Amino acid sequence: MNAIAETRQQLTEVLSWVLFLIALFPGGFVGYKFRQNGLWIATALLCASFLVPFPTPEIAMLSHRGFASFAVAAVVGYFVYRWRTREADAE
């Protein structure tokens, strides 16, 4: 029984990191395209993920890691937008 629980935990860990990588792309797009509103969207989703009750710790870990990567990518996308517009204004 312990081997099943350990395998389940390892699988959840791997899937959460895959979700983290997948969520970076739409998060960066939202942060870049929607600018300030994208930051608000990412913040609201991240806060909502902490308020929603999940039935198992594994599902909670998947959700939080996915929303966290989305929020981080939205912030990075926003900073990339600011950097590119500042660079364009300088020319």
CSV table of N, CA and C in Angstrom, one decimal:
chain,number,residue,atom,x,y,z
A,1,MET,N,0.8,-1.2,0.0
A,1,MET,CA,0.0,0.0,0.0
A,1,MET,C,0.9,1.3,0.0
A,2,ASN,N,2.0,1.2,0.7
A,2,ASN,CA,2.9,2.4,0.8
A,2,ASN,C,3.5,2.7,-0.6
A,3,ALA,N,3.7,1.6,-1.4
A,3,ALA,CA,4.3,1.8,-2.7
A,3,ALA,C,3.3,2.5,-3.6
A,4,ILE,N,2.1,2.3,-3.5
A,4,ILE,CA,1.0,2.9,-4.3
A,4,ILE,C,1.0,4.4,-3.9
A,5,ALA,N,1.0,4.7,-2.7
A,5,ALA,CA,0.9,6.1,-2.2
A,5,ALA,C,2.2,6.9,-2.7
A,6,GLU,N,3.3,6.2,-2.6
A,6,GLU,CA,4.5,6.9,-3.1
A,6,GLU,C,4.5,7.1,-4.6
A,7,THR,N,4.0,6.2,-5.3
A,7,THR,CA,3.9,6.3,-6.8
A,7,THR,C,2.9,7.4,-7.1
A,8,ARG,N,1.8,7.5,-6.4
A,8,ARG,CA,0.8,8.5,-6.6
A,8,ARG,C,1.4,9.9,-6.4
A,9,GLN,N,2.2,10.0,-5.3
A,9,GLN,CA,2.8,11.3,-5.0
A,9,GLN,C,3.9,11.7,-6.1
A,10,GLN,N,4.7,10.8,-6.5
A,10,GLN,CA,5.6,11.1,-7.6
A,10,GLN,C,5.0,11.5,-8.9
A,11,LEU,N,3.9,10.8,-9.2
A,11,LEU,CA,3.2,11.1,-10.4
A,11,LEU,C,2.6,12.5,-10.4
A,12,THR,N,2.0,12.8,-9.2
A,12,THR,CA,1.5,14.2,-9.0
A,12,THR,C,2.5,15.2,-9.1
A,13,GLU,N,3.7,15.0,-8.6
A,13,GLU,CA,4.8,15.9,-8.7
A,13,GLU,C,5.2,16.2,-10.1
A,14,VAL,N,5.3,15.1,-10.9
A,14,VAL,CA,5.7,15.2,-12.3
A,14,VAL,C,4.6,16.0,-13.1
A,15,LEU,N,3.4,15.6,-12.9
A,15,LEU,CA,2.3,16.3,-13.6
A,15,LEU,C,2.2,17.7,-13.2
A,16,SER,N,2.5,18.1,-11.9
A,16,SER,CA,2.4,19.5,-11.5
A,16,SER,C,3.4,20.3,-12.2
A,17,TRP,N,4.6,19.7,-12.4
A,17,TRP,CA,5.7,20.5,-13.1
A,17,TRP,C,5.4,20.6,-14.6
A,18,VAL,N,4.8,19.6,-15.2
A,18,VAL,CA,4.4,19.7,-16.6
A,18,VAL,C,3.3,20.8,-16.7
A,19,LEU,N,2.3,20.8,-15.8
A,19,LEU,CA,1.3,21.8,-15.8
A,19,LEU,C,2.0,23.2,-15.6
A,20,PHE,N,3.0,23.3,-14.8
A,20,PHE,CA,3.7,24.6,-14.6
A,20,PHE,C,4.3,25.1,-15.9
A,21,LEU,N,4.9,24.2,-16.6
A,21,LEU,CA,5.5,24.6,-17.9
A,21,LEU,C,4.5,24.9,-19.0
A,22,ILE,N,3.4,24.2,-19.0
A,22,ILE,CA,2.3,24.5,-20.0
A,22,ILE,C,1.6,25.8,-19.7
A,23,ALA,N,1.4,26.1,-18.4
A,23,ALA,CA,0.7,27.3,-18.1
A,23,ALA,C,1.6,28.6,-18.2
A,24,LEU,N,2.8,28.4,-18.5
A,24,LEU,CA,3.7,29.6,-18.7
A,24,LEU,C,3.3,30.3,-20.0
A,25,PHE,N,3.0,29.6,-21.0
A,25,PHE,CA,2.7,30.2,-22.3
A,25,PHE,C,1.4,31.1,-22.3
A,26,PRO,N,0.3,30.6,-21.8
A,26,PRO,CA,-0.9,31.5,-21.8
A,26,PRO,C,-0.8,32.6,-20.8
A,27,GLY,N,-0.1,32.3,-19.7
A,27,GLY,CA,0.2,33.4,-18.7
A,27,GLY,C,1.0,34.5,-19.3
A,28,GLY,N,2.0,34.2,-20.0
A,28,GLY,CA,2.9,35.2,-20.6
A,28,GLY,C,2.1,36.0,-21.7
A,29,PHE,N,1.2,35.3,-22.4
A,29,PHE,CA,0.4,36.0,-23.4
A,29,PHE,C,-0.5,36.9,-22.7
A,30,VAL,N,-1.2,36.5,-21.7
A,30,VAL,CA,-2.1,37.4,-21.0
A,30,VAL,C,-1.4,38.6,-20.4
A,31,GLY,N,-0.3,38.4,-19.8
A,31,GLY,CA,0.5,39.5,-19.2
A,31,GLY,C,1.0,40.5,-20.3
A,32,TYR,N,1.4,40.0,-21.5
A,32,TYR,CA,1.9,40.8,-22.5
A,32,TYR,C,0.7,41.5,-23.2
A,33,LYS,N,-0.3,40.8,-23.6
A,33,LYS,CA,-1.4,41.4,-24.4
A,33,LYS,C,-2.3,42.3,-23.6
A,34,PHE,N,-2.7,41.9,-22.4
A,34,PHE,CA,-3.7,42.6,-21.6
A,34,PHE,C,-3.0,43.6,-20.6
A,35,ARG,N,-1.7,43.6,-20.5
A,35,ARG,CA,-1.0,44.6,-19.7
A,35,ARG,C,-1.5,44.6,-18.3
A,36,GLN,N,-1.9,45.7,-17.8
A,36,GLN,CA,-2.3,45.8,-16.3
A,36,GLN,C,-3.5,44.9,-16.0
A,37,ASN,N,-4.4,44.8,-17.0
A,37,ASN,CA,-5.6,43.9,-16.7
A,37,ASN,C,-5.1,42.4,-16.6
A,38,GLY,N,-4.1,42.1,-17.4
A,38,GLY,CA,-3.6,40.7,-17.3
A,38,GLY,C,-3.0,40.4,-15.9
A,39,LEU,N,-2.4,41.4,-15.3
A,39,LEU,CA,-1.9,41.2,-13.9
A,39,LEU,C,-3.0,41.0,-12.9
A,40,TRP,N,-4.1,41.8,-13.1
A,40,TRP,CA,-5.3,41.6,-12.2
A,40,TRP,C,-5.9,40.2,-12.4
A,41,ILE,N,-6.0,39.8,-13.7
A,41,ILE,CA,-6.5,38.4,-14.0
A,41,ILE,C,-5.7,37.4,-13.3
A,42,ALA,N,-4.4,37.4,-13.4
A,42,ALA,CA,-3.5,36.4,-12.8
A,42,ALA,C,-3.6,36.5,-11.3
A,43,THR,N,-3.7,37.6,-10.7
A,43,THR,CA,-3.8,37.7,-9.3
A,43,THR,C,-5.1,37.2,-8.8
A,44,ALA,N,-6.2,37.5,-9.5
A,44,ALA,CA,-7.5,36.9,-9.1
A,44,ALA,C,-7.5,35.4,-9.2
A,45,LEU,N,-7.0,34.9,-10.3
A,45,LEU,CA,-6.9,33.4,-10.4
A,45,LEU,C,-6.1,32.7,-9.3
A,46,LEU,N,-5.0,33.3,-9.0
A,46,LEU,CA,-4.1,32.8,-7.9
A,46,LEU,C,-4.8,32.8,-6.6
A,47,CYS,N,-5.5,33.9,-6.3
A,47,CYS,CA,-6.2,34.0,-5.0
A,47,CYS,C,-7.4,33.1,-5.0
A,48,ALA,N,-8.1,32.9,-6.1
A,48,ALA,CA,-9.2,32.0,-6.2
A,48,ALA,C,-8.7,30.5,-6.0
A,49,SER,N,-7.5,30.2,-6.4
A,49,SER,CA,-7.0,28.8,-6.2
A,49,SER,C,-6.8,28.5,-4.8
A,50,PHE,N,-6.5,29.5,-3.9
A,50,PHE,CA,-6.4,29.3,-2.5
A,50,PHE,C,-7.7,29.2,-1.8
A,51,LEU,N,-8.7,29.8,-2.4
A,51,LEU,CA,-10.0,29.8,-1.7
A,51,LEU,C,-10.9,28.6,-2.0
A,52,VAL,N,-10.6,27.9,-3.2
A,52,VAL,CA,-11.4,26.7,-3.6
A,52,VAL,C,-10.9,25.5,-2.8
A,53,PRO,N,-11.8,24.8,-2.1
A,53,PRO,CA,-11.5,23.6,-1.4
A,53,PRO,C,-11.3,22.5,-2.3
A,54,PHE,N,-10.2,21.8,-2.2
A,54,PHE,CA,-9.9,20.6,-3.1
A,54,PHE,C,-10.0,19.3,-2.2
A,55,PRO,N,-10.5,18.3,-2.9
A,55,PRO,CA,-10.7,17.0,-2.1
A,55,PRO,C,-9.5,16.3,-1.6
A,56,THR,N,-8.4,16.5,-2.4
A,56,THR,CA,-7.1,15.8,-2.0
A,56,THR,C,-6.0,16.7,-2.1
A,57,PRO,N,-4.9,16.5,-1.3
A,57,PRO,CA,-3.7,17.3,-1.4
A,57,PRO,C,-3.1,17.3,-2.8
A,58,GLU,N,-3.2,16.2,-3.5
A,58,GLU,CA,-2.5,16.1,-4.8
A,58,GLU,C,-3.2,17.0,-5.8
A,59,ILE,N,-4.5,17.1,-5.8
A,59,ILE,CA,-5.2,18.0,-6.7
A,59,ILE,C,-4.9,19.5,-6.3
A,60,ALA,N,-4.9,19.7,-5.0
A,60,ALA,CA,-4.5,21.1,-4.6
A,60,ALA,C,-3.1,21.5,-5.1
A,61,MET,N,-2.2,20.6,-5.0
A,61,MET,CA,-0.8,20.9,-5.5
A,61,MET,C,-0.8,21.2,-6.9
A,62,LEU,N,-1.5,20.4,-7.7
A,62,LEU,CA,-1.6,20.6,-9.2
A,62,LEU,C,-2.2,21.9,-9.5
A,63,SER,N,-3.3,22.3,-8.8
A,63,SER,CA,-4.0,23.5,-9.0
A,63,SER,C,-3.1,24.7,-8.7
A,64,HIS,N,-2.5,24.7,-7.5
A,64,HIS,CA,-1.7,25.8,-7.0
A,64,HIS,C,-0.5,26.0,-7.9
A,65,ARG,N,0.2,25.0,-8.3
A,65,ARG,CA,1.3,25.1,-9.2
A,65,ARG,C,1.0,25.6,-10.5
A,66,GLY,N,-0.2,25.2,-11.1
A,66,GLY,CA,-0.6,25.7,-12.4
A,66,GLY,C,-1.0,27.2,-12.3
A,67,PHE,N,-1.7,27.6,-11.3
A,67,PHE,CA,-2.1,29.0,-11.2
A,67,PHE,C,-0.9,29.9,-10.8
A,68,ALA,N,0.0,29.3,-10.1
A,68,ALA,CA,1.2,30.1,-9.7
A,68,ALA,C,2.1,30.4,-11.0
A,69,SER,N,2.2,29.3,-11.8
A,69,SER,CA,3.0,29.6,-13.0
A,69,SER,C,2.3,30.5,-14.0
A,70,PHE,N,1.0,30.5,-14.0
A,70,PHE,CA,0.2,31.4,-14.9
A,70,PHE,C,0.5,32.8,-14.4
A,71,ALA,N,0.4,33.0,-13.0
A,71,ALA,CA,0.6,34.4,-12.5
A,71,ALA,C,2.0,34.9,-12.7
A,72,VAL,N,3.0,34.0,-12.5
A,72,VAL,CA,4.4,34.4,-12.7
A,72,VAL,C,4.6,34.8,-14.2
A,73,ALA,N,4.1,34.0,-15.1
A,73,ALA,CA,4.3,34.3,-16.5
A,73,ALA,C,3.6,35.5,-16.9
A,74,ALA,N,2.4,35.8,-16.3
A,74,ALA,CA,1.7,37.1,-16.6
A,74,ALA,C,2.6,38.3,-16.2
A,75,VAL,N,3.2,38.2,-15.0
A,75,VAL,CA,4.0,39.3,-14.6
A,75,VAL,C,5.2,39.4,-15.5
A,76,VAL,N,5.9,38.3,-15.9
A,76,VAL,CA,7.0,38.4,-16.8
A,76,VAL,C,6.6,38.9,-18.1
A,77,GLY,N,5.4,38.5,-18.6
A,77,GLY,CA,4.9,39.0,-19.9
A,77,GLY,C,4.7,40.5,-19.8
A,78,TYR,N,4.1,41.0,-18.7
A,78,TYR,CA,3.9,42.4,-18.6
A,78,TYR,C,5.3,43.2,-18.5
A,79,PHE,N,6.3,42.6,-17.8
A,79,PHE,CA,7.6,43.3,-17.8
A,79,PHE,C,8.2,43.3,-19.2
A,80,VAL,N,8.0,42.2,-20.0
A,80,VAL,CA,8.6,42.2,-21.3
A,80,VAL,C,7.9,43.2,-22.2
A,81,TYR,N,6.6,43.4,-22.0
A,81,TYR,CA,5.9,44.5,-22.7
A,81,TYR,C,6.5,45.8,-22.4
A,82,ARG,N,6.6,46.1,-21.1
A,82,ARG,CA,7.2,47.4,-20.6
A,82,ARG,C,8.6,47.6,-21.2
A,83,TRP,N,9.4,46.6,-21.2
A,83,TRP,CA,10.8,46.7,-21.7
A,83,TRP,C,10.8,47.0,-23.2
A,84,ARG,N,9.9,46.3,-23.9
A,84,ARG,CA,9.9,46.5,-25.4
A,84,ARG,C,9.4,47.9,-25.7
A,85,THR,N,8.4,48.4,-25.0
A,85,THR,CA,7.8,49.7,-25.3
A,85,THR,C,8.8,50.8,-24.9
A,86,ARG,N,9.5,50.6,-23.9
A,86,ARG,CA,10.6,51.5,-23.5
A,86,ARG,C,11.7,51.6,-24.5
A,87,GLU,N,12.1,50.4,-25.0
A,87,GLU,CA,13.1,50.3,-26.0
A,87,GLU,C,12.6,51.0,-27.3
A,88,ALA,N,11.4,50.8,-27.7
A,88,ALA,CA,10.8,51.4,-28.9
A,88,ALA,C,10.7,52.9,-28.8
A,89,ASP,N,10.4,53.4,-27.6
A,89,ASP,CA,10.3,54.9,-27.4
A,89,ASP,C,11.7,55.5,-27.4
A,90,ALA,N,12.7,54.8,-27.0
A,90,ALA,CA,14.1,55.3,-27.0
A,90,ALA,C,14.6,55.5,-28.5
A,91,GLU,N,14.1,54.7,-29.4
A,91,GLU,CA,14.6,54.8,-30.8
A,91,GLU,C,14.0,56.0,-31.5
